[in-house]
Amino acid sequence: MKIYKYVLIFIFSLFSLCYALDKNLQIEYIKGSVEDKTLAVKKAGENGDVTLALTSIDFALENYELTGEDKELINLLRTSVEVLTKNKGLNESQISSKLGKIFTTYKDSSLRIATLEALSEYPSSNSVSILNAFVSEKIQKNEPMDEVLENAIKCLSYVGNKTSFNLLFLADILEIWQGSSELLESAFGPLASSSENEILNILSKVTVDLKLKVLEIVTKNKQISENVKGEVAQNALSDAIYSIGNSAEYSEQDVKLQLAALEVVAKTKWTRASNLATEYFSIAANEYAHDVITTEEFTKVIQNVASVATSDTGRKLSSYLEELNKRMEAGNPPEDAVVLAVINALGGLGDKAAFDYLLYVTYLDYPQTITTAARNALAKLKW
Protein backbone atom coordinates (compact mmCIF):
# COMPACT_ATOMS: atom_id res chain seq x y z
CA MET A 1 0.00 0.00 0.00
CA LYS A 2 2.87 2.36 0.79
CA ILE A 3 4.26 1.89 -2.72
CA TYR A 4 0.91 2.87 -4.28
CA LYS A 5 0.75 5.88 -2.00
CA TYR A 6 4.16 7.11 -3.15
CA VAL A 7 3.25 6.54 -6.80
CA LEU A 8 0.08 8.64 -6.40
CA ILE A 9 2.01 11.39 -4.66
CA PHE A 10 4.57 11.37 -7.50
CA ILE A 11 1.84 11.63 -10.16
CA PHE A 12 0.08 14.49 -8.39
CA SER A 13 3.42 16.25 -8.04
CA LEU A 14 3.96 15.99 -11.78
CA PHE A 15 0.52 17.46 -12.49
CA SER A 16 1.25 20.31 -10.10
CA LEU A 17 4.61 20.97 -11.73
CA CYS A 18 3.04 21.03 -15.23
CA TYR A 19 0.28 23.36 -14.06
CA ALA A 20 2.83 25.68 -12.47
CA LEU A 21 4.91 25.64 -15.63
CA ASP A 22 1.88 26.53 -17.80
CA LYS A 23 0.87 29.29 -15.42
CA ASN A 24 4.38 30.71 -15.38
CA LEU A 25 4.46 30.73 -19.17
CA GLN A 26 1.13 32.52 -19.26
CA ILE A 27 2.41 35.16 -16.87
CA GLU A 28 5.62 35.46 -18.89
CA TYR A 29 3.53 35.88 -22.04
CA ILE A 30 1.21 38.53 -20.55
CA LYS A 31 3.90 40.64 -18.91
CA GLY A 32 6.66 40.20 -21.47
CA SER A 33 7.76 42.01 -24.61
CA VAL A 34 6.98 40.65 -28.09
CA GLU A 35 10.28 38.78 -27.91
CA ASP A 36 9.30 37.32 -24.52
CA LYS A 37 5.90 36.35 -25.90
CA THR A 38 7.61 34.54 -28.77
CA LEU A 39 9.79 32.57 -26.35
CA ALA A 40 6.77 31.70 -24.19
CA VAL A 41 4.82 30.43 -27.24
CA LYS A 42 7.78 28.29 -28.22
CA LYS A 43 8.20 26.80 -24.74
CA ALA A 44 4.48 26.07 -24.45
CA GLY A 45 4.55 24.39 -27.85
CA GLU A 46 7.41 22.17 -26.75
CA ASN A 47 5.10 21.00 -23.94
CA GLY A 48 2.30 20.29 -26.43
CA ASP A 49 0.26 23.40 -25.52
CA VAL A 50 -1.03 25.52 -28.44
CA THR A 51 -3.07 27.96 -26.35
CA LEU A 52 -0.49 30.75 -26.42
CA ALA A 53 0.08 30.20 -30.14
CA LEU A 54 -3.62 30.77 -30.83
CA THR A 55 -3.68 33.80 -28.54
CA SER A 56 -0.71 35.29 -30.39
CA ILE A 57 -2.36 34.82 -33.76
CA ASP A 58 -5.50 36.62 -32.60
CA PHE A 59 -3.38 39.40 -31.09
CA ALA A 60 -1.36 39.98 -34.26
CA LEU A 61 -4.39 39.86 -36.59
CA GLU A 62 -6.42 42.25 -34.43
CA ASN A 63 -3.60 44.81 -34.45
CA TYR A 64 -2.47 44.46 -38.07
CA GLU A 65 -3.93 47.79 -39.15
CA LEU A 66 -1.81 49.52 -36.51
CA THR A 67 1.39 47.45 -36.73
CA GLY A 68 1.44 46.37 -40.37
CA GLU A 69 4.31 44.09 -41.32
CA ASP A 70 6.12 44.50 -38.01
CA LYS A 71 9.17 42.22 -37.95
CA GLU A 72 8.83 41.21 -34.29
CA LEU A 73 5.14 40.35 -34.68
CA ILE A 74 5.88 38.42 -37.86
CA ASN A 75 8.45 36.40 -35.91
CA LEU A 76 5.86 35.81 -33.16
CA LEU A 77 3.33 34.68 -35.74
CA ARG A 78 5.81 32.42 -37.52
CA THR A 79 6.69 30.74 -34.21
CA SER A 80 2.98 30.35 -33.40
CA VAL A 81 2.28 28.79 -36.79
CA GLU A 82 5.21 26.39 -36.39
CA VAL A 83 3.84 25.32 -32.99
CA LEU A 84 0.46 24.59 -34.59
CA THR A 85 2.16 22.55 -37.33
CA LYS A 86 3.92 20.37 -34.78
CA ASN A 87 0.97 20.04 -32.39
CA LYS A 88 -2.37 19.15 -33.91
CA GLY A 89 -5.10 21.22 -32.21
CA LEU A 90 -8.53 20.10 -31.13
CA ASN A 91 -10.57 22.49 -33.28
CA GLU A 92 -9.08 22.04 -36.73
CA SER A 93 -11.64 24.17 -38.60
CA GLN A 94 -11.06 27.09 -36.22
CA ILE A 95 -7.30 26.82 -36.57
CA SER A 96 -7.58 26.51 -40.37
CA SER A 97 -9.64 29.71 -40.41
CA LYS A 98 -6.98 31.58 -38.42
CA LEU A 99 -4.23 30.31 -40.73
CA GLY A 100 -6.21 31.41 -43.78
CA LYS A 101 -6.51 34.93 -42.31
CA ILE A 102 -2.75 35.07 -41.73
CA PHE A 103 -2.11 34.08 -45.35
CA THR A 104 -4.50 36.67 -46.79
CA THR A 105 -3.47 39.44 -44.36
CA TYR A 106 0.32 39.27 -44.23
CA LYS A 107 2.63 39.55 -47.25
CA ASP A 108 5.87 38.39 -45.61
CA SER A 109 7.14 35.43 -47.65
CA SER A 110 8.66 33.42 -44.80
CA LEU A 111 5.44 33.74 -42.75
CA ARG A 112 3.28 32.78 -45.71
CA ILE A 113 5.41 29.72 -46.42
CA ALA A 114 5.21 28.60 -42.78
CA THR A 115 1.44 29.15 -42.90
CA LEU A 116 1.14 27.02 -46.03
CA GLU A 117 2.96 24.18 -44.29
CA ALA A 118 0.50 24.44 -41.41
CA LEU A 119 -2.49 24.52 -43.77
CA SER A 120 -1.41 21.11 -45.09
CA GLU A 121 -1.97 19.82 -41.55
CA TYR A 122 -5.25 21.72 -41.05
CA PRO A 123 -7.12 21.53 -44.38
CA SER A 124 -10.59 22.98 -44.84
CA SER A 125 -12.81 24.00 -47.73
CA ASN A 126 -12.25 27.64 -46.79
CA SER A 127 -8.46 27.39 -46.83
CA VAL A 128 -8.56 25.56 -50.18
CA SER A 129 -10.72 28.37 -51.61
CA ILE A 130 -8.16 30.90 -50.37
CA LEU A 131 -5.30 29.04 -52.07
CA ASN A 132 -7.31 28.58 -55.28
CA ALA A 133 -8.02 32.32 -55.36
CA PHE A 134 -4.34 33.07 -54.74
CA VAL A 135 -3.18 30.84 -57.62
CA SER A 136 -5.95 32.12 -59.90
CA GLU A 137 -4.92 35.73 -59.28
CA LYS A 138 -1.31 34.89 -60.08
CA ILE A 139 -2.43 33.33 -63.37
CA GLN A 140 -4.67 36.26 -64.33
CA LYS A 141 -1.98 38.82 -63.58
CA ASN A 142 0.63 36.66 -65.32
CA GLU A 143 2.90 36.98 -62.29
CA PRO A 144 6.13 34.96 -62.22
CA MET A 145 6.68 31.88 -60.13
CA ASP A 146 8.09 32.62 -56.68
CA GLU A 147 8.71 30.66 -53.48
CA VAL A 148 5.31 31.43 -51.96
CA LEU A 149 3.44 30.40 -55.11
CA GLU A 150 5.54 27.26 -55.39
CA ASN A 151 4.63 26.27 -51.82
CA ALA A 152 0.95 27.12 -52.40
CA ILE A 153 0.93 24.76 -55.38
CA LYS A 154 2.59 22.02 -53.32
CA CYS A 155 0.02 22.54 -50.57
CA LEU A 156 -2.85 22.14 -53.06
CA SER A 157 -1.49 18.73 -54.05
CA TYR A 158 -2.47 17.57 -50.52
CA VAL A 159 -5.63 19.57 -49.83
CA GLY A 160 -6.84 20.67 -53.29
CA ASN A 161 -10.17 20.04 -55.00
CA LYS A 162 -11.46 19.95 -58.58
CA THR A 163 -11.07 23.71 -58.94
CA SER A 164 -7.44 23.36 -57.84
CA PHE A 165 -6.93 20.69 -60.48
CA ASN A 166 -8.41 22.90 -63.20
CA LEU A 167 -6.16 25.82 -62.30
CA LEU A 168 -2.96 23.77 -62.13
CA PHE A 169 -3.74 21.71 -65.22
CA LEU A 170 -4.59 24.75 -67.36
CA ALA A 171 -1.50 26.57 -66.09
CA ASP A 172 0.57 23.62 -67.28
CA ILE A 173 -0.93 23.13 -70.75
CA LEU A 174 -0.96 26.89 -71.40
CA GLU A 175 2.64 27.17 -70.13
CA ILE A 176 1.79 30.03 -67.77
CA TRP A 177 4.95 29.34 -65.80
CA GLN A 178 7.54 27.95 -68.17
CA GLY A 179 10.01 25.67 -66.48
CA SER A 180 7.52 24.71 -63.76
CA SER A 181 5.81 21.77 -65.49
CA GLU A 182 7.32 19.21 -63.13
CA LEU A 183 6.03 21.14 -60.11
CA LEU A 184 2.53 21.55 -61.58
CA GLU A 185 2.24 17.96 -62.79
CA SER A 186 3.41 16.62 -59.45
CA ALA A 187 0.76 18.76 -57.76
CA PHE A 188 -2.26 17.99 -59.92
CA GLY A 189 -1.43 14.29 -60.37
CA PRO A 190 -2.97 13.21 -57.02
CA LEU A 191 -6.09 15.27 -57.81
CA ALA A 192 -6.66 13.76 -61.27
CA SER A 193 -8.57 10.64 -60.26
CA SER A 194 -11.42 12.75 -58.89
CA SER A 195 -11.17 15.29 -61.74
CA GLU A 196 -11.77 13.11 -64.80
CA ASN A 197 -14.72 15.22 -65.98
CA GLU A 198 -12.59 18.35 -65.66
CA ILE A 199 -9.91 16.85 -67.93
CA LEU A 200 -12.49 15.75 -70.52
CA ASN A 201 -14.13 19.17 -70.42
CA ILE A 202 -10.80 20.89 -71.07
CA LEU A 203 -9.98 18.39 -73.81
CA SER A 204 -13.25 19.10 -75.61
CA LYS A 205 -12.69 22.87 -75.67
CA VAL A 206 -9.04 23.32 -76.62
CA THR A 207 -7.38 23.33 -80.05
CA VAL A 208 -5.92 20.19 -81.60
CA ASP A 209 -2.40 21.27 -80.59
CA LEU A 210 -3.49 21.52 -76.98
CA LYS A 211 -5.46 18.25 -77.18
CA LEU A 212 -2.16 16.59 -78.05
CA LYS A 213 -0.53 18.29 -75.08
CA VAL A 214 -3.34 17.24 -72.74
CA LEU A 215 -2.98 13.64 -73.88
CA GLU A 216 0.81 13.75 -73.49
CA ILE A 217 0.67 15.27 -70.01
CA VAL A 218 -1.96 12.82 -68.78
CA THR A 219 -0.21 9.81 -70.30
CA LYS A 220 3.22 10.44 -68.81
CA ASN A 221 1.99 11.30 -65.31
CA LYS A 222 2.53 8.21 -63.13
CA GLN A 223 0.12 9.48 -60.48
CA ILE A 224 -2.82 9.44 -62.91
CA SER A 225 -4.68 6.14 -63.09
CA GLU A 226 -4.82 3.93 -66.19
CA ASN A 227 -8.61 4.34 -66.25
CA VAL A 228 -8.35 8.12 -66.53
CA LYS A 229 -5.66 7.79 -69.21
CA GLY A 230 -7.83 5.37 -71.20
CA GLU A 231 -10.90 7.59 -70.97
CA VAL A 232 -8.95 10.66 -72.07
CA ALA A 233 -7.39 8.72 -74.98
CA GLN A 234 -10.80 7.48 -76.09
CA ASN A 235 -12.20 11.01 -76.16
CA ALA A 236 -9.10 12.35 -77.92
CA LEU A 237 -9.34 9.64 -80.59
CA SER A 238 -13.02 10.35 -81.08
CA ASP A 239 -12.38 14.08 -81.47
CA ALA A 240 -9.54 13.45 -83.92
CA ILE A 241 -11.66 11.12 -86.06
CA TYR A 242 -14.85 13.12 -86.20
CA SER A 243 -13.16 16.49 -86.67
CA ILE A 244 -12.19 15.28 -90.17
CA GLY A 245 -15.73 14.17 -91.08
CA ASN A 246 -16.19 13.60 -94.79
CA SER A 247 -13.32 15.89 -95.71
CA ALA A 248 -10.55 14.50 -97.91
CA GLU A 249 -8.10 16.87 -96.21
CA TYR A 250 -6.11 15.53 -93.29
CA SER A 251 -4.69 17.96 -90.74
CA GLU A 252 -1.21 16.91 -89.65
CA GLN A 253 -2.13 17.63 -86.04
CA ASP A 254 -5.35 15.61 -86.28
CA VAL A 255 -3.40 12.64 -87.59
CA LYS A 256 -0.81 12.98 -84.80
CA LEU A 257 -3.63 13.03 -82.28
CA GLN A 258 -5.22 9.91 -83.82
CA LEU A 259 -1.97 7.95 -83.64
CA ALA A 260 -1.08 9.12 -80.13
CA ALA A 261 -4.57 8.46 -78.76
CA LEU A 262 -4.73 4.98 -80.28
CA GLU A 263 -1.33 4.20 -78.78
CA VAL A 264 -2.63 5.07 -75.29
CA VAL A 265 -5.84 3.09 -75.85
CA ALA A 266 -3.71 0.06 -76.70
CA LYS A 267 -1.25 0.52 -73.80
CA THR A 268 -4.01 0.86 -71.24
CA LYS A 269 -6.02 -1.99 -72.83
CA TRP A 270 -8.97 0.38 -72.83
CA THR A 271 -11.56 -1.97 -74.35
CA ARG A 272 -14.31 0.63 -74.03
CA ALA A 273 -12.65 2.23 -77.07
CA SER A 274 -12.54 -1.03 -79.05
CA ASN A 275 -15.32 -0.14 -81.49
CA LEU A 276 -13.81 3.29 -82.03
CA ALA A 277 -10.36 1.79 -82.68
CA THR A 278 -11.77 -0.68 -85.22
CA GLU A 279 -13.65 2.17 -86.91
CA TYR A 280 -10.42 4.15 -87.07
CA PHE A 281 -8.66 1.32 -88.93
CA SER A 282 -10.48 2.16 -92.17
CA ILE A 283 -9.53 5.82 -91.79
CA ALA A 284 -5.89 4.91 -91.12
CA ALA A 285 -5.85 2.61 -94.18
CA ASN A 286 -7.09 5.51 -96.30
CA GLU A 287 -4.50 7.83 -94.78
CA TYR A 288 -1.80 5.28 -95.55
CA ALA A 289 -3.01 4.93 -99.14
CA HIS A 290 -2.64 8.70 -99.55
CA ASP A 291 0.81 8.81 -97.90
CA VAL A 292 -0.53 10.76 -94.93
CA ILE A 293 0.98 8.23 -92.50
CA THR A 294 4.11 6.13 -93.02
CA THR A 295 4.39 2.36 -93.35
CA GLU A 296 5.84 2.18 -89.85
CA GLU A 297 2.95 4.23 -88.43
CA PHE A 298 0.36 2.12 -90.22
CA THR A 299 1.81 -1.18 -89.03
CA LYS A 300 1.69 0.20 -85.50
CA VAL A 301 -1.97 1.12 -86.04
CA ILE A 302 -2.71 -2.49 -87.08
CA GLN A 303 -1.03 -3.84 -83.95
CA ASN A 304 -2.78 -1.35 -81.68
CA VAL A 305 -6.23 -1.94 -83.19
CA ALA A 306 -5.78 -5.70 -82.81
CA SER A 307 -4.78 -5.30 -79.15
CA VAL A 308 -8.26 -3.94 -78.31
CA ALA A 309 -10.19 -5.94 -80.88
CA THR A 310 -13.94 -6.36 -81.20
CA SER A 311 -15.83 -9.14 -82.96
CA ASP A 312 -15.71 -6.93 -86.07
CA THR A 313 -11.94 -6.38 -86.05
CA GLY A 314 -11.11 -9.78 -87.58
CA ARG A 315 -13.56 -9.18 -90.42
CA LYS A 316 -12.08 -5.75 -91.19
CA LEU A 317 -8.50 -7.03 -91.16
CA SER A 318 -9.50 -10.05 -93.28
CA SER A 319 -11.11 -7.74 -95.81
CA TYR A 320 -7.96 -5.63 -95.90
CA LEU A 321 -5.80 -8.74 -96.39
CA GLU A 322 -8.06 -9.68 -99.33
CA GLU A 323 -7.32 -6.25 -100.81
CA LEU A 324 -3.58 -6.74 -100.33
CA ASN A 325 -3.75 -10.17 -102.00
CA LYS A 326 -5.52 -8.68 -105.02
CA ARG A 327 -2.79 -6.08 -105.36
CA MET A 328 -0.16 -8.79 -105.15
CA GLU A 329 -2.01 -10.82 -107.75
CA ALA A 330 -2.18 -7.77 -110.05
CA GLY A 331 1.59 -7.28 -109.87
CA ASN A 332 1.41 -4.34 -107.47
CA PRO A 333 2.94 -5.88 -104.35
CA PRO A 334 2.18 -4.16 -101.04
CA GLU A 335 4.79 -3.40 -98.39
CA ASP A 336 5.96 -6.61 -96.71
CA ALA A 337 5.78 -4.97 -93.27
CA VAL A 338 2.09 -4.14 -93.71
CA VAL A 339 1.19 -7.65 -94.95
CA LEU A 340 3.08 -9.21 -92.04
CA ALA A 341 1.37 -6.90 -89.53
CA VAL A 342 -2.09 -7.88 -90.84
CA ILE A 343 -1.26 -11.61 -90.89
CA ASN A 344 0.20 -11.57 -87.37
CA ALA A 345 -2.79 -9.61 -86.08
CA LEU A 346 -5.22 -12.12 -87.61
CA GLY A 347 -3.23 -15.00 -86.14
CA GLY A 348 -3.39 -13.36 -82.71
CA LEU A 349 -7.14 -12.85 -83.00
CA GLY A 350 -7.71 -16.41 -84.20
CA ASP A 351 -10.84 -15.40 -86.15
CA LYS A 352 -11.76 -18.24 -88.53
CA ALA A 353 -13.19 -15.62 -90.94
CA ALA A 354 -9.57 -15.03 -92.01
CA PHE A 355 -9.04 -18.62 -93.19
CA ASP A 356 -9.59 -18.13 -96.95
CA TYR A 357 -7.46 -14.99 -97.12
CA LEU A 358 -4.60 -16.42 -95.11
CA LEU A 359 -4.64 -19.58 -97.17
CA TYR A 360 -4.58 -17.56 -100.37
CA VAL A 361 -1.42 -15.82 -99.17
CA THR A 362 0.39 -19.16 -99.36
CA TYR A 363 -0.57 -19.50 -103.07
CA LEU A 364 0.75 -16.10 -104.10
CA ASP A 365 4.31 -15.06 -104.83
CA TYR A 366 4.95 -13.45 -101.48
CA PRO A 367 8.38 -13.72 -99.82
CA GLN A 368 8.87 -16.84 -97.70
CA THR A 369 8.71 -14.85 -94.44
CA ILE A 370 5.14 -13.85 -95.32
CA THR A 371 3.95 -17.29 -96.44
CA THR A 372 5.47 -18.83 -93.29
CA ALA A 373 3.69 -16.22 -91.16
CA ALA A 374 0.42 -17.04 -92.95
CA ARG A 375 0.79 -20.76 -92.19
CA ASN A 376 1.50 -19.98 -88.54
CA ALA A 377 -1.57 -17.76 -88.41
CA LEU A 378 -3.71 -20.49 -89.98
CA ALA A 379 -2.64 -22.86 -87.24
CA LYS A 380 -3.88 -20.39 -84.61
CA LEU A 381 -7.41 -19.98 -85.98
CA LYS A 382 -10.17 -21.05 -83.62
CA TRP A 383 -12.80 -23.43 -84.98
XYZ file of C-alpha atoms in Angstrom:
383
model
C 0.000 0.000 0.000
C 2.866 2.361 0.794
C 4.263 1.888 -2.719
C 0.911 2.866 -4.281
C 0.751 5.884 -1.998
C 4.161 7.106 -3.149
C 3.249 6.544 -6.800
C 0.081 8.635 -6.398
C 2.009 11.390 -4.660
C 4.566 11.372 -7.499
C 1.837 11.625 -10.160
C 0.085 14.494 -8.387
C 3.424 16.251 -8.043
C 3.964 15.991 -11.776
C 0.523 17.458 -12.493
C 1.247 20.312 -10.102
C 4.610 20.969 -11.734
C 3.042 21.031 -15.234
C 0.284 23.361 -14.061
C 2.830 25.678 -12.472
C 4.910 25.637 -15.625
C 1.881 26.529 -17.803
C 0.870 29.286 -15.420
C 4.385 30.706 -15.375
C 4.463 30.732 -19.171
C 1.128 32.515 -19.265
C 2.406 35.161 -16.871
C 5.619 35.459 -18.895
C 3.526 35.884 -22.043
C 1.207 38.533 -20.549
C 3.903 40.643 -18.912
C 6.659 40.197 -21.467
C 7.755 42.009 -24.609
C 6.982 40.649 -28.094
C 10.278 38.784 -27.905
C 9.298 37.317 -24.515
C 5.904 36.349 -25.901
C 7.609 34.543 -28.771
C 9.789 32.567 -26.352
C 6.769 31.697 -24.187
C 4.821 30.434 -27.236
C 7.776 28.285 -28.223
C 8.205 26.798 -24.740
C 4.480 26.072 -24.445
C 4.553 24.392 -27.845
C 7.407 22.169 -26.752
C 5.102 21.001 -23.938
C 2.304 20.291 -26.429
C 0.264 23.403 -25.519
C -1.029 25.522 -28.437
C -3.071 27.963 -26.346
C -0.489 30.752 -26.421
C 0.083 30.198 -30.144
C -3.620 30.771 -30.834
C -3.682 33.803 -28.543
C -0.707 35.293 -30.388
C -2.362 34.816 -33.763
C -5.499 36.616 -32.601
C -3.383 39.396 -31.085
C -1.365 39.982 -34.263
C -4.387 39.864 -36.590
C -6.423 42.246 -34.433
C -3.605 44.809 -34.452
C -2.471 44.459 -38.066
C -3.925 47.786 -39.153
C -1.808 49.518 -36.513
C 1.387 47.454 -36.730
C 1.438 46.368 -40.372
C 4.313 44.085 -41.323
C 6.124 44.498 -38.015
C 9.175 42.217 -37.947
C 8.826 41.210 -34.292
C 5.136 40.354 -34.676
C 5.883 38.421 -37.855
C 8.455 36.403 -35.909
C 5.863 35.808 -33.155
C 3.327 34.675 -35.744
C 5.810 32.419 -37.521
C 6.688 30.744 -34.214
C 2.982 30.350 -33.403
C 2.284 28.788 -36.785
C 5.214 26.389 -36.390
C 3.844 25.321 -32.993
C 0.464 24.586 -34.589
C 2.164 22.553 -37.332
C 3.924 20.369 -34.782
C 0.974 20.038 -32.393
C -2.373 19.153 -33.906
C -5.095 21.219 -32.211
C -8.531 20.100 -31.131
C -10.570 22.492 -33.279
C -9.081 22.043 -36.732
C -11.635 24.172 -38.605
C -11.064 27.092 -36.221
C -7.301 26.818 -36.571
C -7.578 26.509 -40.375
C -9.642 29.706 -40.413
C -6.981 31.578 -38.421
C -4.230 30.310 -40.732
C -6.213 31.414 -43.777
C -6.511 34.932 -42.309
C -2.752 35.067 -41.730
C -2.110 34.084 -45.349
C -4.499 36.675 -46.795
C -3.471 39.444 -44.363
C 0.320 39.275 -44.234
C 2.633 39.545 -47.250
C 5.872 38.393 -45.614
C 7.141 35.433 -47.652
C 8.657 33.422 -44.800
C 5.438 33.742 -42.753
C 3.280 32.776 -45.712
C 5.410 29.719 -46.421
C 5.209 28.603 -42.779
C 1.441 29.146 -42.904
C 1.140 27.020 -46.032
C 2.963 24.182 -44.292
C 0.497 24.439 -41.410
C -2.486 24.519 -43.774
C -1.405 21.114 -45.093
C -1.972 19.822 -41.550
C -5.250 21.723 -41.053
C -7.118 21.529 -44.382
C -10.592 22.978 -44.835
C -12.813 24.002 -47.734
C -12.254 27.636 -46.788
C -8.459 27.387 -46.835
C -8.562 25.558 -50.181
C -10.717 28.365 -51.610
C -8.158 30.899 -50.374
C -5.305 29.041 -52.069
C -7.307 28.581 -55.279
C -8.017 32.321 -55.360
C -4.339 33.065 -54.742
C -3.177 30.839 -57.623
C -5.951 32.119 -59.900
C -4.921 35.727 -59.277
C -1.305 34.891 -60.081
C -2.435 33.335 -63.375
C -4.674 36.265 -64.332
C -1.980 38.819 -63.583
C 0.628 36.660 -65.316
C 2.898 36.981 -62.294
C 6.125 34.957 -62.221
C 6.682 31.876 -60.129
C 8.094 32.621 -56.677
C 8.712 30.663 -53.485
C 5.309 31.427 -51.956
C 3.438 30.398 -55.111
C 5.545 27.256 -55.385
C 4.630 26.266 -51.817
C 0.952 27.120 -52.402
C 0.929 24.755 -55.382
C 2.587 22.019 -53.324
C 0.016 22.543 -50.566
C -2.848 22.141 -53.057
C -1.491 18.733 -54.047
C -2.468 17.569 -50.522
C -5.631 19.568 -49.835
C -6.838 20.673 -53.288
C -10.167 20.037 -54.999
C -11.461 19.954 -58.576
C -11.068 23.712 -58.938
C -7.435 23.361 -57.841
C -6.926 20.691 -60.482
C -8.414 22.902 -63.196
C -6.163 25.822 -62.297
C -2.962 23.774 -62.126
C -3.741 21.708 -65.218
C -4.586 24.754 -67.363
C -1.496 26.574 -66.094
C 0.568 23.619 -67.284
C -0.927 23.126 -70.755
C -0.956 26.887 -71.400
C 2.637 27.174 -70.127
C 1.786 30.030 -67.766
C 4.954 29.344 -65.796
C 7.538 27.949 -68.170
C 10.006 25.672 -66.484
C 7.516 24.708 -63.762
C 5.813 21.772 -65.488
C 7.323 19.213 -63.127
C 6.026 21.137 -60.108
C 2.529 21.550 -61.582
C 2.239 17.958 -62.788
C 3.414 16.619 -59.446
C 0.758 18.761 -57.755
C -2.260 17.994 -59.922
C -1.429 14.294 -60.370
C -2.967 13.212 -57.018
C -6.095 15.270 -57.814
C -6.663 13.759 -61.273
C -8.569 10.637 -60.261
C -11.417 12.748 -58.888
C -11.167 15.286 -61.736
C -11.765 13.110 -64.803
C -14.717 15.217 -65.981
C -12.593 18.345 -65.657
C -9.913 16.847 -67.933
C -12.487 15.749 -70.518
C -14.133 19.169 -70.425
C -10.802 20.895 -71.070
C -9.978 18.392 -73.812
C -13.252 19.101 -75.612
C -12.690 22.869 -75.674
C -9.042 23.322 -76.618
C -7.384 23.334 -80.050
C -5.921 20.189 -81.597
C -2.395 21.269 -80.593
C -3.491 21.518 -76.975
C -5.459 18.250 -77.179
C -2.160 16.594 -78.048
C -0.528 18.290 -75.081
C -3.339 17.236 -72.738
C -2.977 13.638 -73.883
C 0.806 13.745 -73.492
C 0.667 15.275 -70.011
C -1.962 12.821 -68.776
C -0.212 9.812 -70.301
C 3.221 10.441 -68.810
C 1.990 11.297 -65.307
C 2.534 8.211 -63.135
C 0.124 9.480 -60.483
C -2.823 9.441 -62.913
C -4.682 6.135 -63.088
C -4.824 3.930 -66.186
C -8.608 4.343 -66.248
C -8.355 8.122 -66.532
C -5.663 7.790 -69.207
C -7.828 5.369 -71.203
C -10.900 7.589 -70.965
C -8.945 10.659 -72.070
C -7.390 8.724 -74.975
C -10.802 7.483 -76.095
C -12.196 11.010 -76.165
C -9.102 12.354 -77.919
C -9.336 9.639 -80.592
C -13.023 10.349 -81.082
C -12.377 14.084 -81.468
C -9.541 13.452 -83.925
C -11.663 11.116 -86.064
C -14.852 13.122 -86.201
C -13.157 16.491 -86.672
C -12.191 15.277 -90.167
C -15.731 14.174 -91.081
C -16.188 13.601 -94.789
C -13.317 15.885 -95.706
C -10.553 14.500 -97.907
C -8.103 16.869 -96.207
C -6.107 15.526 -93.290
C -4.689 17.958 -90.739
C -1.214 16.911 -89.652
C -2.127 17.630 -86.037
C -5.351 15.612 -86.280
C -3.396 12.638 -87.587
C -0.812 12.979 -84.800
C -3.627 13.029 -82.277
C -5.216 9.912 -83.818
C -1.973 7.953 -83.644
C -1.076 9.122 -80.130
C -4.568 8.458 -78.756
C -4.728 4.979 -80.278
C -1.329 4.195 -78.776
C -2.627 5.073 -75.290
C -5.839 3.091 -75.848
C -3.706 0.056 -76.700
C -1.247 0.515 -73.803
C -4.015 0.865 -71.245
C -6.018 -1.988 -72.831
C -8.969 0.379 -72.833
C -11.555 -1.966 -74.354
C -14.306 0.631 -74.034
C -12.651 2.234 -77.066
C -12.540 -1.035 -79.049
C -15.322 -0.139 -81.487
C -13.806 3.292 -82.032
C -10.364 1.787 -82.678
C -11.774 -0.677 -85.223
C -13.654 2.168 -86.907
C -10.424 4.146 -87.073
C -8.657 1.322 -88.926
C -10.484 2.162 -92.166
C -9.525 5.818 -91.786
C -5.889 4.907 -91.125
C -5.849 2.610 -94.184
C -7.086 5.506 -96.298
C -4.498 7.830 -94.783
C -1.801 5.278 -95.552
C -3.009 4.925 -99.141
C -2.640 8.702 -99.552
C 0.809 8.814 -97.897
C -0.526 10.758 -94.932
C 0.977 8.232 -92.503
C 4.107 6.132 -93.020
C 4.389 2.360 -93.351
C 5.835 2.175 -89.849
C 2.949 4.227 -88.426
C 0.356 2.120 -90.223
C 1.812 -1.184 -89.033
C 1.687 0.195 -85.500
C -1.975 1.117 -86.043
C -2.706 -2.485 -87.084
C -1.028 -3.837 -83.952
C -2.780 -1.347 -81.680
C -6.228 -1.940 -83.190
C -5.785 -5.705 -82.809
C -4.776 -5.299 -79.147
C -8.258 -3.939 -78.310
C -10.194 -5.941 -80.884
C -13.940 -6.356 -81.196
C -15.829 -9.141 -82.961
C -15.710 -6.934 -86.073
C -11.944 -6.380 -86.049
C -11.106 -9.778 -87.577
C -13.559 -9.179 -90.418
C -12.079 -5.754 -91.190
C -8.504 -7.028 -91.160
C -9.497 -10.049 -93.279
C -11.110 -7.742 -95.806
C -7.962 -5.631 -95.897
C -5.796 -8.744 -96.394
C -8.059 -9.676 -99.330
C -7.319 -6.246 -100.807
C -3.579 -6.741 -100.334
C -3.754 -10.172 -102.000
C -5.519 -8.679 -105.022
C -2.792 -6.077 -105.358
C -0.158 -8.794 -105.147
C -2.005 -10.818 -107.749
C -2.175 -7.769 -110.050
C 1.588 -7.283 -109.872
C 1.407 -4.340 -107.472
C 2.935 -5.884 -104.351
C 2.182 -4.157 -101.037
C 4.786 -3.401 -98.392
C 5.962 -6.609 -96.709
C 5.775 -4.970 -93.266
C 2.090 -4.136 -93.714
C 1.194 -7.648 -94.953
C 3.076 -9.215 -92.036
C 1.366 -6.898 -89.532
C -2.087 -7.879 -90.838
C -1.264 -11.606 -90.891
C 0.197 -11.569 -87.372
C -2.787 -9.605 -86.078
C -5.216 -12.119 -87.615
C -3.235 -15.001 -86.138
C -3.388 -13.357 -82.714
C -7.139 -12.855 -83.005
C -7.711 -16.413 -84.199
C -10.838 -15.398 -86.149
C -11.757 -18.237 -88.531
C -13.189 -15.624 -90.943
C -9.573 -15.034 -92.012
C -9.043 -18.617 -93.193
C -9.592 -18.130 -96.950
C -7.464 -14.987 -97.125
C -4.596 -16.416 -95.106
C -4.643 -19.584 -97.171
C -4.576 -17.565 -100.373
C -1.423 -15.817 -99.170
C 0.386 -19.162 -99.363
C -0.571 -19.505 -103.068
C 0.751 -16.095 -104.101
C 4.308 -15.063 -104.831
C 4.945 -13.454 -101.479
C 8.383 -13.723 -99.816
C 8.875 -16.836 -97.703
C 8.712 -14.847 -94.443
C 5.144 -13.847 -95.317
C 3.951 -17.289 -96.444
C 5.469 -18.832 -93.290
C 3.692 -16.223 -91.156
C 0.415 -17.042 -92.951
C 0.792 -20.763 -92.193
C 1.504 -19.977 -88.541
C -1.571 -17.761 -88.407
C -3.709 -20.488 -89.984
C -2.642 -22.856 -87.240
C -3.880 -20.392 -84.609
C -7.409 -19.977 -85.979
C -10.166 -21.047 -83.622
C -12.798 -23.434 -84.977
